[in-house]
Coordinates of C-alpha atoms in Angstrom, one line a residue:
X1 CA -34.1 13.7 12.4
X2 CA -32.6 15.9 9.6
X3 CA -33.2 15.6 6.7
X4 CA -30.3 15.3 3.9
X5 CA -32.3 14.5 0.5
X6 CA -35.6 14.8 -0.4
X7 CA -37.0 13.6 -3.7
X8 CA -40.9 14.3 -5.7
X9 CA -42.1 12.6 -8.4
X10 CA -39.8 10.6 -10.2
X11 CA -40.5 10.0 -13.5
X12 CA -38.3 8.1 -15.4
X13 CA -38.3 6.2 -19.3
X14 CA -36.7 6.0 -21.9
X15 CA -39.6 5.9 -24.4
X16 CA -43.1 7.8 -23.5
X17 CA -45.7 5.4 -21.7
X18 CA -43.8 2.6 -21.0
X19 CA -42.0 4.2 -17.9
X20 CA -39.0 2.2 -15.5
X21 CA -39.9 4.2 -12.6
X22 CA -43.0 6.3 -11.6
X23 CA -43.8 8.6 -9.0
X24 CA -41.0 8.4 -7.2
X25 CA -40.7 9.7 -3.6
X26 CA -37.5 9.4 -1.5
X27 CA -36.3 10.7 1.9
X28 CA -33.0 10.1 3.2
X29 CA -32.3 11.4 6.8
X30 CA -28.3 12.1 8.0
X31 CA -26.4 10.2 9.1
X32 CA -28.1 6.5 8.4
X33 CA -28.1 3.7 5.7
X34 CA -30.6 2.8 3.4
X35 CA -31.2 -0.4 1.9
X36 CA -33.0 -0.5 -1.7
X37 CA -33.4 -3.9 -3.0
X38 CA -35.5 -5.5 -5.7
X39 CA -36.0 -7.5 -8.7
X40 CA -33.5 -7.8 -11.0
X41 CA -34.7 -6.0 -13.6
X42 CA -37.2 -3.9 -11.3
X43 CA -34.2 -0.9 -12.0
X44 CA -32.5 -0.7 -9.4
X45 CA -29.7 0.6 -11.1
X46 CA -30.6 2.9 -13.5
X47 CA -32.7 5.0 -10.4
X48 CA -29.1 4.9 -8.7
X49 CA -27.9 6.3 -11.8
X50 CA -30.4 8.7 -11.9
X51 CA -29.8 10.1 -8.4
X52 CA -25.9 10.2 -9.5
X53 CA -26.2 12.2 -12.2
X54 CA -25.6 10.1 -14.8
X55 CA -28.6 10.9 -17.1
X56 CA -29.3 14.5 -18.1
X57 CA -32.7 15.2 -18.4
X58 CA -34.8 14.4 -21.5
X59 CA -34.7 10.3 -20.2
X60 CA -36.4 12.0 -16.6
X61 CA -38.7 14.3 -15.2
X62 CA -39.4 15.7 -11.3
X63 CA -41.3 17.3 -9.1
X64 CA -38.4 18.8 -6.7
X65 CA -35.2 17.7 -5.4
X66 CA -33.7 19.2 -2.6
X67 CA -29.9 18.5 -0.8
X68 CA -29.7 20.0 2.8
X69 CA -33.3 21.5 2.6
X70 CA -31.9 23.5 -0.6
X71 CA -33.7 22.9 -3.8
X72 CA -31.3 21.7 -6.8
X73 CA -31.1 20.2 -9.9
X74 CA -29.3 17.5 -9.9
X75 CA -26.4 18.3 -12.1
X76 CA -25.7 21.2 -9.9
X77 CA -22.2 21.4 -8.6
X78 CA -23.3 21.7 -4.9
X79 CA -25.0 18.4 -4.8
X80 CA -22.1 16.7 -6.9
X81 CA -19.6 18.0 -4.5
X82 CA -20.8 16.6 -2.0
X83 CA -21.9 13.1 -2.9
X84 CA -20.0 10.3 -4.5
X85 CA -21.3 6.7 -6.3
X86 CA -20.0 3.5 -6.4
X87 CA -21.7 1.7 -9.5
X88 CA -21.9 -2.0 -9.8
X89 CA -20.0 -2.3 -13.0
X90 CA -17.4 0.6 -14.3
X91 CA -15.3 0.8 -16.9
X92 CA -13.9 3.7 -16.3
X93 CA -10.3 5.1 -15.7
X94 CA -9.1 1.6 -16.6
X95 CA -5.4 2.6 -17.9
X96 CA -5.0 4.2 -14.9
X97 CA -3.5 2.5 -11.1
X98 CA -5.3 3.2 -7.9
X99 CA -3.4 6.0 -6.9
X100 CA -3.9 8.2 -10.0
X101 CA -6.9 7.9 -9.4
X102 CA -7.1 8.8 -5.9
X103 CA -5.2 11.5 -6.4
X104 CA -7.5 12.8 -9.1
X105 CA -10.4 12.8 -7.6
X106 CA -9.1 14.4 -4.9
X107 CA -8.1 16.7 -6.9
X108 CA -11.9 17.1 -8.1
X109 CA -13.2 17.1 -4.0
X110 CA -10.3 19.3 -3.7
X111 CA -9.6 16.8 -0.7
X112 CA -5.8 16.2 0.2
X113 CA -4.3 12.9 0.5
X114 CA -4.2 11.7 5.0
X115 CA -1.4 8.6 4.0
X116 CA -2.5 7.4 7.3
X117 CA -6.2 7.0 6.9
X118 CA -5.4 5.8 3.1
X119 CA -3.4 3.7 4.2
X120 CA -6.1 1.8 7.0
X121 CA -8.8 1.4 4.2
X122 CA -5.9 -0.2 1.9
X123 CA -5.0 -2.3 4.4
X124 CA -8.7 -3.2 5.5
X125 CA -9.4 -4.1 1.6
X126 CA -5.7 -5.9 1.9
X127 CA -5.5 -4.3 -1.0
X128 CA -1.8 -3.4 -0.5
X129 CA -0.3 -4.6 -3.6
X130 CA -2.8 -3.5 -6.3
X131 CA -2.1 0.3 -5.5
X132 CA 0.3 0.6 -8.3
X133 CA -1.3 -1.9 -11.1
X134 CA -3.5 -0.6 -13.5
X135 CA -7.1 -1.2 -13.0
X136 CA -7.9 -2.9 -15.8
X137 CA -5.7 -5.5 -14.4
X138 CA -7.1 -6.4 -11.7
X139 CA -10.0 -9.0 -10.6
X140 CA -13.8 -7.7 -10.9
X141 CA -13.5 -7.6 -6.9
X142 CA -9.9 -5.6 -6.7
X143 CA -11.8 -3.4 -9.4
X144 CA -14.2 -3.0 -7.0
X145 CA -12.4 -1.5 -4.3
X146 CA -10.9 0.7 -6.0
X147 CA -14.0 2.7 -6.3
X148 CA -14.9 1.5 -2.2
X149 CA -11.4 3.0 -0.8
X150 CA -12.0 6.7 -2.6
X151 CA -15.3 6.4 -1.8
X152 CA -14.8 5.1 2.3
X153 CA -12.0 7.3 2.0
X154 CA -13.5 11.1 0.7
X155 CA -16.3 10.7 3.1
X156 CA -19.1 12.7 1.2
X157 CA -23.0 13.4 3.2
X158 CA -24.5 10.8 0.4
X159 CA -22.7 7.9 -0.3
X160 CA -24.7 6.1 -3.5
X161 CA -23.2 2.0 -3.6
X162 CA -25.3 -0.3 -5.9
X163 CA -24.3 -3.7 -5.1
X164 CA -21.0 -2.8 -3.7
X165 CA -20.7 -6.3 -1.9
X166 CA -20.8 -7.5 -5.4
X167 CA -17.0 -10.0 -6.4
X168 CA -15.9 -9.2 -2.4
X169 CA -14.2 -11.9 -0.5
X170 CA -15.3 -12.9 3.0
X171 CA -12.7 -10.9 4.7
X172 CA -13.5 -7.7 2.4
X173 CA -17.8 -7.4 2.8
X174 CA -16.5 -8.0 6.5
X175 CA -14.8 -5.1 6.7
X176 CA -17.2 -2.8 4.4
X177 CA -19.5 -3.7 6.9
X178 CA -17.8 -2.5 9.6
X179 CA -17.5 0.5 7.1
X180 CA -20.3 1.2 6.5
X181 CA -21.3 1.7 10.4
X182 CA -18.7 3.6 11.0
X183 CA -19.7 5.8 7.8
X184 CA -22.8 6.8 9.7
X185 CA -20.5 9.4 11.7
X186 CA -19.5 11.3 8.2
X187 CA -22.6 10.7 6.0
X188 CA -25.7 9.0 4.7
X189 CA -25.6 5.7 2.1
X190 CA -27.5 4.5 0.0
X191 CA -27.2 1.0 -1.3
X192 CA -28.9 -1.4 -3.3
X193 CA -28.3 -5.4 -2.4
X194 CA -29.4 -8.4 -3.6
X195 CA -27.7 -9.4 0.0
X196 CA -30.4 -9.9 2.4
X197 CA -27.2 -10.3 5.2
X198 CA -26.4 -7.1 3.8
X199 CA -29.6 -5.4 4.4
X200 CA -29.8 -7.2 8.0
X201 CA -26.1 -6.2 8.7
X202 CA -25.9 -2.1 8.3
X203 CA -29.2 -0.9 6.8
X204 CA -31.6 1.3 9.4
X205 CA -33.9 1.8 6.5
X206 CA -35.3 -0.3 3.8
X207 CA -36.8 1.0 0.3
X208 CA -38.7 -1.3 -1.9
X209 CA -38.1 -1.1 -5.2
X210 CA -41.4 -3.2 -6.9
X211 CA -43.2 -2.6 -10.8
X212 CA -42.2 0.9 -10.7
X213 CA -42.6 2.1 -7.2
X214 CA -40.6 2.2 -4.2
X215 CA -41.8 2.1 -0.7
X216 CA -40.9 2.4 2.9
X217 CA -41.2 -0.6 4.7
X218 CA -42.2 0.1 7.6
X219 CA -41.0 -2.1 10.0
X220 CA -37.5 -2.6 11.3
X221 CA -35.5 -4.2 8.5
X222 CA -34.9 -7.9 11.2
X223 CA -38.9 -7.9 10.6
X224 CA -38.4 -8.2 6.2
X225 CA -35.8 -10.6 7.3
X226 CA -38.9 -12.5 8.9
X227 CA -41.2 -11.9 6.3
X228 CA -39.7 -13.7 3.7
X229 CA -38.3 -15.9 5.0
X230 CA -42.6 -17.2 6.1

């Protein structure tokens, strides 16, 4: 397997001597789906935001970060151009429509809009009637669809999803399962979730975040499900 991303000894703390993340190591291989689980407050969202270049480096330290076997900064343009994150909640671009947001993102990522591919995703998420509405006027689930559609459309080498199934109806959840499995043709997915079913349905590997540390589950994902049922 070819490594896409490698992170070594990530430490994160808002307050000195009170680490939220402690000596985190992470390896993501290309064309795989990784799950990230942990109890509420374990630091999943903090970890995802750090990996998504949200924070400046005065709250975290790391030994090194490699992407495509190249040592880079989390804030580097090379990394930013090759990943996209869907956050669990987003209060940005609320006065924009979905299509306005998509056009802006495609300009940032130097990518053209292919109508056929876009229509497939919009139809799959049953989003047709909402494309011209301002994001602020959408339900929680439909707001989530805005960013999921864009993330899936871009086909970046790394797609990061924070609780992507929250707020989705059954049909959209099933469609997302299908799209995540297909996404492995284009790149790697890292998703946080508290739904056991989603881990089993789409994840090849599972990271568990607990007590500020992260560990790769040793075994297949179905074995993890059996272990938590005992």
